[in-house]
Coordinates of C-alpha atoms and ligand atoms in Angstrom, one line a residue:
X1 CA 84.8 96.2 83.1
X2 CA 83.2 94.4 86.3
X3 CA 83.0 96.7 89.0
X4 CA 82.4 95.8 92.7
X5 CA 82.6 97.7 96.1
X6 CA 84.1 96.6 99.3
X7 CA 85.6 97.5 102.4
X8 CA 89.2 96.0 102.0
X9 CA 90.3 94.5 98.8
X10 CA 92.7 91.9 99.2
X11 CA 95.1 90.4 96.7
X12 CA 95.8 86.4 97.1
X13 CA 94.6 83.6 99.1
X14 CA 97.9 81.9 100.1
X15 CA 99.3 82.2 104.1
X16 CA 98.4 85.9 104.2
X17 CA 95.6 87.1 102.0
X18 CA 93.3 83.6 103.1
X19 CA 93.8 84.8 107.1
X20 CA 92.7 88.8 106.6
X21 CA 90.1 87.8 103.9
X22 CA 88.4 85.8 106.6
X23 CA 89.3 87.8 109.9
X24 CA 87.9 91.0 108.5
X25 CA 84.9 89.5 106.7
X26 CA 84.1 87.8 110.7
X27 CA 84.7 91.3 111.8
X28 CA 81.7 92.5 109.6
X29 CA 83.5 94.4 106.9
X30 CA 82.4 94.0 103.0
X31 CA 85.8 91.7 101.4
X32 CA 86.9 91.1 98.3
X33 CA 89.8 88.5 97.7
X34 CA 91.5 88.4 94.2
X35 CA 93.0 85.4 93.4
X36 CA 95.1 84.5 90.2
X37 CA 95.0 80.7 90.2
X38 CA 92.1 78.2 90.3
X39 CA 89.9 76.4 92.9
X40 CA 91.1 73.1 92.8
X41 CA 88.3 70.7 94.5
X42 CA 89.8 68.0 97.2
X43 CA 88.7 65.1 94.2
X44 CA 90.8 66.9 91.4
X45 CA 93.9 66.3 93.4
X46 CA 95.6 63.4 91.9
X47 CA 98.6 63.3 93.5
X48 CA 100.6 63.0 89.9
X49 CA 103.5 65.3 89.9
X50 CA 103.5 65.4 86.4
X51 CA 99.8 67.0 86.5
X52 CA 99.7 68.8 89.4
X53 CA 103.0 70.6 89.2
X54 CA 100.9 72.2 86.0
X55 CA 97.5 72.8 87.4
X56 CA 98.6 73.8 91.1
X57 CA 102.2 75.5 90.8
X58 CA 103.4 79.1 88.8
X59 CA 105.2 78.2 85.3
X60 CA 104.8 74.2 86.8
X61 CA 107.4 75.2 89.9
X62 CA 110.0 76.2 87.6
X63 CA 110.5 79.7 88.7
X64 CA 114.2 80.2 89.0
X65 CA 116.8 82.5 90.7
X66 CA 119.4 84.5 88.6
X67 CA 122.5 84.2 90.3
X68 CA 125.2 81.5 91.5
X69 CA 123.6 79.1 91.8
X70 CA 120.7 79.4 89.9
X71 CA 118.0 78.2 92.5
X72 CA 114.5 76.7 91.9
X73 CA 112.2 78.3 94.1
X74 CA 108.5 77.0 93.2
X75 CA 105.5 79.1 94.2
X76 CA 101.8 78.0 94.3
X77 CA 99.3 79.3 92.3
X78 CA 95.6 78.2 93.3
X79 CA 93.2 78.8 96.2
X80 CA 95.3 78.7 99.3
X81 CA 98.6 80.1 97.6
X82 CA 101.8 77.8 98.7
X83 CA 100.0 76.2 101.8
X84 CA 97.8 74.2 99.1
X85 CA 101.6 72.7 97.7
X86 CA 103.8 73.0 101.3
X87 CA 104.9 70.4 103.5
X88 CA 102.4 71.4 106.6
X89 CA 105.2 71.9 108.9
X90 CA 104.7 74.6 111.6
X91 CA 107.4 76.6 113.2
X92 CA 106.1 79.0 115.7
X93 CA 108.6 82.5 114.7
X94 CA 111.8 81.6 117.6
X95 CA 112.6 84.0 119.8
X96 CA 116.0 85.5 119.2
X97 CA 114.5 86.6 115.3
X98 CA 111.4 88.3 116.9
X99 CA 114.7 89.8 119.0
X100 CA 116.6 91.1 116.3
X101 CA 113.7 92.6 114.9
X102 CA 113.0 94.5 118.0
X103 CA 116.7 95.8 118.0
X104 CA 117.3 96.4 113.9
X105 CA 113.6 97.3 113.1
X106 CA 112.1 98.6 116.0
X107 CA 109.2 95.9 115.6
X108 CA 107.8 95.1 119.3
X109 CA 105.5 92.3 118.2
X110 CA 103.7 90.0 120.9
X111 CA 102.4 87.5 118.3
X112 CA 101.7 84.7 121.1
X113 CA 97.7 85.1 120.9
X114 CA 98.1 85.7 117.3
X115 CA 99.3 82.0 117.0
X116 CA 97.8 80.8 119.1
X117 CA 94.3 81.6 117.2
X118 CA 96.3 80.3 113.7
X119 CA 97.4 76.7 115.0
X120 CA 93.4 76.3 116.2
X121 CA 92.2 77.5 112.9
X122 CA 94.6 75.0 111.4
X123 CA 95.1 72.5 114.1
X124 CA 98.2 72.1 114.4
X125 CA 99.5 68.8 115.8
X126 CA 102.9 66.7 116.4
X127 CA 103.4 63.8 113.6
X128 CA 102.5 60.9 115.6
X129 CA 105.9 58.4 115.0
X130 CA 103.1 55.6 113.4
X131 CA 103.2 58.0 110.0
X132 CA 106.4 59.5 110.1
X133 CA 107.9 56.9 107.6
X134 CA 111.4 54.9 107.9
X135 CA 113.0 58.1 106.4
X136 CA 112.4 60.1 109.3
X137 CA 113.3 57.0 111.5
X138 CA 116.9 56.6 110.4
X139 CA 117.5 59.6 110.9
X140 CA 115.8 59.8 114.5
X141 CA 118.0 56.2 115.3
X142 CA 121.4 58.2 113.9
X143 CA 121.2 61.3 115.6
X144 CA 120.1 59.7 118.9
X145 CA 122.5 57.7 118.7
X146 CA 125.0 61.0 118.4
X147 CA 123.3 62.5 120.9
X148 CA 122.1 65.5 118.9
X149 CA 118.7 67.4 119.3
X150 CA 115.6 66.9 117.3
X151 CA 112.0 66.3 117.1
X152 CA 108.6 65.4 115.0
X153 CA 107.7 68.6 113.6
X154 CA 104.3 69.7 113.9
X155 CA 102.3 70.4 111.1
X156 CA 98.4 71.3 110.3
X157 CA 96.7 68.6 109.4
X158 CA 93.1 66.5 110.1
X159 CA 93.4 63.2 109.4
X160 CA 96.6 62.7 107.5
X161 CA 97.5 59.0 106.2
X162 CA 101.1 59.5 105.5
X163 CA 100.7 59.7 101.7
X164 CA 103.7 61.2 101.4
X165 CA 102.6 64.1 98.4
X166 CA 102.0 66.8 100.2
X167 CA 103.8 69.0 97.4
X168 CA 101.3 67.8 95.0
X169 CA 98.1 69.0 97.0
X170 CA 96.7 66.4 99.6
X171 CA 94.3 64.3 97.7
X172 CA 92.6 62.6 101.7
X173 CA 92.1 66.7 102.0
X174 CA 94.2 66.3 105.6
X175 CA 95.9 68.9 105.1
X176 CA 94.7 72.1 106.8
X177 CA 96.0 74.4 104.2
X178 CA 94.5 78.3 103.8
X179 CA 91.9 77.5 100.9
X180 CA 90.7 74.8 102.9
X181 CA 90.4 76.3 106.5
X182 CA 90.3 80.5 106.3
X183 CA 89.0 80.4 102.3
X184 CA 86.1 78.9 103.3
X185 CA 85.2 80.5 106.2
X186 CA 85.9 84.0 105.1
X187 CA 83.2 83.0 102.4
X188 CA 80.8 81.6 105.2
X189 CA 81.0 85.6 107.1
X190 CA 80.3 86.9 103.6
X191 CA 83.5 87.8 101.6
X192 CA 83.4 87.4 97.8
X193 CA 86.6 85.5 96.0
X194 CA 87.3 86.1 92.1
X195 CA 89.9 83.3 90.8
X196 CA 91.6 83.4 87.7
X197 CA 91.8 87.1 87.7
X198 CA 95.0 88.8 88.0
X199 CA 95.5 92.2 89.7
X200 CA 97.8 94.6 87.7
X201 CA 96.8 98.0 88.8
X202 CA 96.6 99.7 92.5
X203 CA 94.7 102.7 92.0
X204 CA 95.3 105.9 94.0
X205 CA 93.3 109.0 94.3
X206 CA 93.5 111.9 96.0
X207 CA 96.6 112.7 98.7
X208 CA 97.7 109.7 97.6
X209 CA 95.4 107.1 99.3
X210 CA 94.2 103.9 97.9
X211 CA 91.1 103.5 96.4
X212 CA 90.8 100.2 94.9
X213 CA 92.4 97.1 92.6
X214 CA 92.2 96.5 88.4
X215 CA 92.7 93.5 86.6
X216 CA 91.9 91.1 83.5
X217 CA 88.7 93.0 83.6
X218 CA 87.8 93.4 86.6
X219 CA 87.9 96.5 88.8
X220 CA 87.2 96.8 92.5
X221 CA 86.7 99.7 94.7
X222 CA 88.0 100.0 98.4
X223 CA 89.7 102.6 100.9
X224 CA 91.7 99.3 102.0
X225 CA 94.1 96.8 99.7
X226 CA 95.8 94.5 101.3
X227 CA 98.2 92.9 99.0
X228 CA 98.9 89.1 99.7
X229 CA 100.4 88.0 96.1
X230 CA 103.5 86.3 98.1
X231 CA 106.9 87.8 98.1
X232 CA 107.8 87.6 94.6
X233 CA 104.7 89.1 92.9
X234 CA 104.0 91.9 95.9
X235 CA 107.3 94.0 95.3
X236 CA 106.7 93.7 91.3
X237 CA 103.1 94.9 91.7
X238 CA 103.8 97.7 93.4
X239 CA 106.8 98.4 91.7
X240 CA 105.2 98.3 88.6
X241 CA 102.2 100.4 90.3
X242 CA 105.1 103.3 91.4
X243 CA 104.3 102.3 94.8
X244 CA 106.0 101.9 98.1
X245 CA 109.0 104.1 96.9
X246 CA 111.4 103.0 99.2
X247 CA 115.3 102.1 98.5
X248 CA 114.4 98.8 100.3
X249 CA 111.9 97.8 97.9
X250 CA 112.4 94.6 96.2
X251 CA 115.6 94.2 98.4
X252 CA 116.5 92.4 101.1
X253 CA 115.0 88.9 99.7
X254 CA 115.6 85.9 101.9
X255 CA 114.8 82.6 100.7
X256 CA 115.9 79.5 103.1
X257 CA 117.9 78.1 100.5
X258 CA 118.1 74.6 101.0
X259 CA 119.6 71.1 99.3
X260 CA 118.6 67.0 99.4
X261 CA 121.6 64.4 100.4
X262 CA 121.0 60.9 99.8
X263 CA 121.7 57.8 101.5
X264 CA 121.7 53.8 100.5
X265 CA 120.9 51.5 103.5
X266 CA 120.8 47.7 103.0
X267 CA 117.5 47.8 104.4
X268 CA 114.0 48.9 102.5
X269 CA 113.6 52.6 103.8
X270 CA 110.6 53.5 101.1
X271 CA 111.1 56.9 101.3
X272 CA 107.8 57.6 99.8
X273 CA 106.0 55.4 102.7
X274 CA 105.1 58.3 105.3
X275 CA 104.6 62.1 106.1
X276 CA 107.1 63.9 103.2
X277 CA 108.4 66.5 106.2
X278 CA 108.5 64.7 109.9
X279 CA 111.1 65.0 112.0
X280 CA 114.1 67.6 112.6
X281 CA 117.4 68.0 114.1
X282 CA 118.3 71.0 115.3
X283 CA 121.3 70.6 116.8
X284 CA 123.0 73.6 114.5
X285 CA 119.6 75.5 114.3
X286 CA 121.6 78.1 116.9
X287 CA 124.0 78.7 113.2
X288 CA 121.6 78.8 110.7
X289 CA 121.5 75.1 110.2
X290 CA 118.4 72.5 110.3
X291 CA 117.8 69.4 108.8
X292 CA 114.4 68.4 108.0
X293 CA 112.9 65.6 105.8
X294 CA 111.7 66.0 102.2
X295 CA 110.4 63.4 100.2
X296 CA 108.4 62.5 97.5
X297 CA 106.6 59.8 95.6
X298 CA 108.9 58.0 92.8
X299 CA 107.7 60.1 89.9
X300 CA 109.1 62.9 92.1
X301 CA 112.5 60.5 92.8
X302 CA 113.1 59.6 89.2
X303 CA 112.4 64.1 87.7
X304 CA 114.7 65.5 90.7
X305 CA 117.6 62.7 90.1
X306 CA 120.7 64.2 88.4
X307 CA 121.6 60.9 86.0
X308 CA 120.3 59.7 82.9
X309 CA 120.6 56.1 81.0
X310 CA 121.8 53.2 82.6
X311 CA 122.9 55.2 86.1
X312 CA 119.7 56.2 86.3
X313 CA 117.8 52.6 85.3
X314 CA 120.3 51.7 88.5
X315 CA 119.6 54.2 90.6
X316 CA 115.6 53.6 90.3
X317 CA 115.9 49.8 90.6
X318 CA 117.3 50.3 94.1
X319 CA 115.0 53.1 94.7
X320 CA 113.1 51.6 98.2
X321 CA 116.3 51.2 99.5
X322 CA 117.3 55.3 98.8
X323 CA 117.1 58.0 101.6
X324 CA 116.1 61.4 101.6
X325 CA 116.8 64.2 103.9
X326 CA 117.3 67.8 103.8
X327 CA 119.3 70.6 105.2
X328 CA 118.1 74.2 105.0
X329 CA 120.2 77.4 106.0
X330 CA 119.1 80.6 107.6
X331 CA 120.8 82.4 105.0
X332 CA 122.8 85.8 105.4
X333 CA 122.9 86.8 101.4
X334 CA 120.2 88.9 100.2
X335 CA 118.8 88.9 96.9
X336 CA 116.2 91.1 95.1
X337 CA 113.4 90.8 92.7
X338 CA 112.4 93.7 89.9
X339 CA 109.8 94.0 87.8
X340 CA 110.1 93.2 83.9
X341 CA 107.7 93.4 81.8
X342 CA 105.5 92.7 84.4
X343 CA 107.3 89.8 85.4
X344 CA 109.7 89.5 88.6
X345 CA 112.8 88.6 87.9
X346 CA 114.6 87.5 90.7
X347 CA 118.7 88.1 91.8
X348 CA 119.6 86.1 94.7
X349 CA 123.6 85.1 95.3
X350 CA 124.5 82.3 97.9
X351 CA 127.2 83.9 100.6
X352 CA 130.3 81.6 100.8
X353 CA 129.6 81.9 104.5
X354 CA 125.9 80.1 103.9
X355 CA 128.0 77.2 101.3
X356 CA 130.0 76.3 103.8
X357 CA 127.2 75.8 106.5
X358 CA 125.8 73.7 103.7
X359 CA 128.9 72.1 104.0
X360 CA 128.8 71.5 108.1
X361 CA 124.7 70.2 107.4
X362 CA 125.6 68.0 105.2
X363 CA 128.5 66.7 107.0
X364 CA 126.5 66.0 110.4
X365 CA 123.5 64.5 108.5
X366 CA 126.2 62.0 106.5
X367 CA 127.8 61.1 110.1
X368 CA 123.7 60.7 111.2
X369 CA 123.0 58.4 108.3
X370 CA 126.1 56.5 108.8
X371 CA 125.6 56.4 112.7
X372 CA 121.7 54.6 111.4
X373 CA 123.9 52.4 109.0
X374 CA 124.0 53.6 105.7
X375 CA 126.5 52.2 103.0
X376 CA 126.7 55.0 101.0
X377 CA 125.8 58.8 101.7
X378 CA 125.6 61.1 98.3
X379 CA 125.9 64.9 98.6
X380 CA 124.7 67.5 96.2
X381 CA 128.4 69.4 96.1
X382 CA 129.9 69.1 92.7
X383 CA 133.5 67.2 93.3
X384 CA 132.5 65.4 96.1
X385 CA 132.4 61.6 95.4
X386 CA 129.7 59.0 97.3
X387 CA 131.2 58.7 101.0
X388 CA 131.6 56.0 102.4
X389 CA 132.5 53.2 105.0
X390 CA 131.0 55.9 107.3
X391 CA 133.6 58.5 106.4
X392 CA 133.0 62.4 106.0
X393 CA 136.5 63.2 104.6
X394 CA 136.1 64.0 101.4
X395 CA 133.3 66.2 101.7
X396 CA 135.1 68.0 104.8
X397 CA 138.1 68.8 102.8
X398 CA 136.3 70.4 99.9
X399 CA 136.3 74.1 99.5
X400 CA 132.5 74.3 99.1
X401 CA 132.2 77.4 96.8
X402 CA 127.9 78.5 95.8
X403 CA 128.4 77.2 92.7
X404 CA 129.1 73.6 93.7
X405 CA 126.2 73.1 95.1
X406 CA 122.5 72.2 93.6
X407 CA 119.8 74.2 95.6
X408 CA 116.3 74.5 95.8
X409 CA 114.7 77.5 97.9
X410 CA 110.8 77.4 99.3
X411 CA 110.6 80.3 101.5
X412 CA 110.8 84.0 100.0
X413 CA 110.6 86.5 102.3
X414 CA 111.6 90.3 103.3
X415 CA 110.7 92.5 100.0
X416 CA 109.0 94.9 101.5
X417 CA 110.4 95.0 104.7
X418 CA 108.5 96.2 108.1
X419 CA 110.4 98.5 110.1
X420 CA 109.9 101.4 112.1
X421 CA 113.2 103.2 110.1
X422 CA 111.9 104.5 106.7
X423 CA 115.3 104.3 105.6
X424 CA 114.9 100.4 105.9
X425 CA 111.0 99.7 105.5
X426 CA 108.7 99.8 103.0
X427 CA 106.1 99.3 105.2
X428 CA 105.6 101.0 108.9
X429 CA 105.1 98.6 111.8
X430 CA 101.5 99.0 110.9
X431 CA 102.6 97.1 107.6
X432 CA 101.1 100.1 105.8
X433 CA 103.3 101.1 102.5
X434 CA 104.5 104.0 103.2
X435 CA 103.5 106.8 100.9
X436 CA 100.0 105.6 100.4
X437 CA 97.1 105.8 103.2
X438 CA 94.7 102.4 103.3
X439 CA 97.3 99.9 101.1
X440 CA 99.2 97.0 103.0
X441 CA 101.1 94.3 102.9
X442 CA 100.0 90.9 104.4
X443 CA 102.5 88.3 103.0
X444 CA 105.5 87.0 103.1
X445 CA 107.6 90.0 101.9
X446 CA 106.7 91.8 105.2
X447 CA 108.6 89.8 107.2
X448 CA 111.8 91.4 107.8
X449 CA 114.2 88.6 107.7
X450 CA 115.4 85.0 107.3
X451 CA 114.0 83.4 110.1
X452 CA 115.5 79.9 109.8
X453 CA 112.4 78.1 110.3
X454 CA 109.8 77.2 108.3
X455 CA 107.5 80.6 107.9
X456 CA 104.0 79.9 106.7
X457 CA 102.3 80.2 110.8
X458 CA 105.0 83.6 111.0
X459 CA 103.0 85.0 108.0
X460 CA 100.1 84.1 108.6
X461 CA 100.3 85.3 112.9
X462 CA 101.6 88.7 111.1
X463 CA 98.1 88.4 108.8
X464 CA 96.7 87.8 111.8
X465 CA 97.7 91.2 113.9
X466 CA 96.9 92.9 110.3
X467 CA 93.5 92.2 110.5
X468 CA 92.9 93.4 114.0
X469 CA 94.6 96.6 113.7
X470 CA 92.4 97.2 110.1
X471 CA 89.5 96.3 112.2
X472 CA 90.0 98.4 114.6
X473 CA 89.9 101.6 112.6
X474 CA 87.2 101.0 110.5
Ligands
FAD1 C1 106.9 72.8 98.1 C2 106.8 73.8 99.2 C3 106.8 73.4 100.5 C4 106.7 74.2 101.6 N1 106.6 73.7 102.8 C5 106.4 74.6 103.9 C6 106.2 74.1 105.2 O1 106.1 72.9 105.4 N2 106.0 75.0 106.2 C7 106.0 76.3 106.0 O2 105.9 77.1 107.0 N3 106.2 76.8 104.7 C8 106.3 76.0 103.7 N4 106.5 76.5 102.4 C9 106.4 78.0 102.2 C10 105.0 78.6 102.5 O3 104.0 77.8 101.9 C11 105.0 80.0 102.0 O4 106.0 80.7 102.7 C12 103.7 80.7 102.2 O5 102.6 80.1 101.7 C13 103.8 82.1 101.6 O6 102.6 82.8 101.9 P1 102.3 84.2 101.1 O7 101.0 84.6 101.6 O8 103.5 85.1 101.2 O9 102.2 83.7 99.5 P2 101.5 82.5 98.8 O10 101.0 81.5 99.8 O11 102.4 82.1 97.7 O12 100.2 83.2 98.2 C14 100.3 84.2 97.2 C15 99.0 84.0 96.3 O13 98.9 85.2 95.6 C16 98.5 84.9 94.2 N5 98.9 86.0 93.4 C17 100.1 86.4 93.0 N6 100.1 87.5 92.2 C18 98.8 87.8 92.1 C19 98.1 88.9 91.4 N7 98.8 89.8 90.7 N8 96.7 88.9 91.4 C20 96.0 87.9 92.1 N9 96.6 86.9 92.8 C21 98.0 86.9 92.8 C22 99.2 83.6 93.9 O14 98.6 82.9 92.9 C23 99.1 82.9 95.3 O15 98.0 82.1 95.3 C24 106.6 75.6 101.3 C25 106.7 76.1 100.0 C26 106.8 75.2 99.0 C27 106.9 75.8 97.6
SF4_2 S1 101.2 63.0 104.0 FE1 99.5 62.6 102.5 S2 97.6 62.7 103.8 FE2 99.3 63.6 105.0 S3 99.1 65.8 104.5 FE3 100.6 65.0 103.1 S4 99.4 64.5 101.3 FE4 97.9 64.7 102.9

């Protein structure tokens, strides 16, 4: 067994483990970051779905949800987590969340400085409207012409060219993701990173305090772990460790789920042509609702298009004339993971309440499309024909049940909860576990609820006020 020492062992490099690896490492401590996927150099990014969803994604992005629906919900595996394979786009957390959690969890968190120092680490900047492709534009033209609110989202990048396969890693190596901004500096102030090792044990000694990490040969010793393995693969660790022996463990799992409409126009709109995720409307965002782009390159068009045979040969031929947009709901259904075999297995059942604001979404971004000009708007609900001469009746007298509709989820969150009631929190405000002095959470599952924006810059500003308060009592 290899055996090293450190100060704080930390598990993963994606939004959470990357930021403490490198803020305590520049605050002089000895780190160690364990990471279970590869390195994958900017010049072995291909951009090939087919590829990369295998090299850069768990199980090639087809982890799945138990439940109705079933939902895809793909996680990165690599150097830099999920922000290697994400869209880039950067919601700071909104206010009336940081609210709630003041009122339900007791959590008084000021995390203005904290993001402030993430979007300079990342620079985070508007899409300029030269790369945001005709995608985003038609639906800019229809919902200014409804009058409805939105925006180009901002997003941490250097450099981008509008590629348009962001989920496939960035192969111009724009984008700003963690192993390519706090990986590398965390190395620079000294930190030492194992990949391709995967952490199975947390070990404790006495009183119940950490003392160190143990995986696929490899052991290392520290008073500190901070476990970063993303909010799937956090509550199963320490679940499968006897750790964190809260009620709320593995509970309380948010995901964002979310859903692609489609739209023909008569016009070219080359959806690949552009930043995938670059522009929002927001005018429902105050229920839960947003719309944001998602797109892909055509490999990515022709995988992710229900039809086969000739529908599909028809589908593909008019494929630079296809739109692409998505809605995404803040939802109110929790769902939980367990550990099986060492393997999370993951429950999550859509509300009816969040189907039918899928439902209202994907009404307002049909009247959007068809407010830009589109002939035809196609929604993922099961029973709902193609609308159109620009009219949303069919889909608005459906009874919308979970099962009708075809999700996809990107944002797990809320498995080990923060809160300053032990009866809800795994972890304290501190984001210690409870139960065991020196271990933390620094990911994703900490955060204690949907947030209805896209989280990465939330997890990583919480990684952020981690760091400092490790740092401070070293
Ligand atoms: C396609 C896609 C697009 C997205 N777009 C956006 C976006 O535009 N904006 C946004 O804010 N968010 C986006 N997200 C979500 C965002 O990237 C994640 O919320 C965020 O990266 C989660 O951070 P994390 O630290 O919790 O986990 P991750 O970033 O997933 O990192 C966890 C890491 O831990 C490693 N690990 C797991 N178990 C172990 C173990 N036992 N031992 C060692 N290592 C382990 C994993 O390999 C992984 O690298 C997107 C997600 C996807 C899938
Ligand atoms: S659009 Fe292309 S260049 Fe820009 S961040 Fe995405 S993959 Fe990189």
């Amino acid at each position: 067994m290899r055996t090293l020492r450190a100060d704080v062992a930390v598990v993963g490099t994606g939004a959470g483990g990357a930021v403490v690896a490198k803020e305590l490492a520049e605050a002089g401590l000895r780190v160690v970051v364990v990471e279970e996927g590869a390195w994958h150099p900017v010049e072995t990014l291909t951009a090939r779905p087919r590829d990369m969803l295998v090299e850069l994604y768990r199980d090639a992005g087809q982890t799945v949800t138990i439940g109705s629906p079933p939902i895809v919900l793909p996680l990165g595996r690599a150097v830099g987590g999920t922000t290697l394979v994400n869209s880039g786009t950067c919601f700071r957390t909104p206010g009336r969340v940081l609210a709630r959690w003041r009122a339900e969890d007791g959590l008084d968190l000021d995390l203005d400085l904290d993001f402030d120092r993430v979007e300079r680490e990342l620079n985070v900047v508007e899409v300029p409207p030269e790369l945001a492709g005709r995608n985003a534009e038609l639906v800019r033209r229809g919902a200014a012409a409804l009058g409805l609110s939105g925006g180009y989202l901002r997003r941490n990048v250097r450099g981008c060219v509008g590629s348009g396969v962001c989920a496939y890693g960035c192969p111009a190596g724009a984008k700003q993701h963690a192993g390519a901004t706090y990986v590398p500096k965390a190395l620079a102030a000294g930190a030492q990173l194992l990949t391709g090792v995967r952490i199975r044990r947390i070990r404790t000694g006495r009183g119940g305090a950490v003392t160190g990490i143990e995986g696929d040969g490899v052991r290392v010793d520290a008073p500190r772990v901070v476990l970063a393995a993303g909010a799937i693969h956090t509550p199963a660790l320490l679940a499968a460790n006897r750790l964190g022996r809260s009620p709320a463990l593995g509970r309380n799992l948010s995901i964002h789920p979310a859903t692609a409409a489609r739209a023909r126009f008569d016009e070219e709109v080359v959806l690949w042509d552009g930043v995938p995720q670059s522009y929002f409307v927001d005018a429902l965002a105050g229920d839960g609702i947003m719309l944001e782009g998602i797109a892909g390159p055509p490999d990515y068009l022709a995988m992710a298009t229900p039809r086969h045979g000739p529908e599909h040969r028809e589908l593909m031929l008019d494929a630079r004339r296809l739109a692409q947009f998505g809605v995404m709901v803040s939802d109110t259904a929790r769902g939980g993971v367990r550990s099986a075999r060492g393997r999370p297995l993951i429950r999550y059942d859509l509300a009816p309440a969040d189907a039918t604001r899928f439902q209202r979404g994907l009404e307002l971004l049909a009247r959007i499309w068809f407010a830009a000009g589109a002939r035809e708007v196609v929604v993922p609900v099961a029973g709902v024909p193609p609308l159109r001469d620009g009219g949303t009746g069919p889909l608005r007298a459906a009874r919308v049940r979970p099962r009708d509709l075809t999700l996809m989820a990107f944002h797990p969150l809320g498995t080990a909860r923060a809160s300053a009631d032990p009866a809800r929190g795994v972890l304290d405000p501190d984001l210690q576990v409870r139960g065991t002095s020196g271990l933390y959470v620094g990911d994703g599952a900490a955060v204690p609820s949907s947030l209805g924006v896209n989280p990465q810059i939330t997890i990583m500003a919480l990684a952020t006020r981690l760091a400092g308060h490790i740092a401070c009592r070293v």
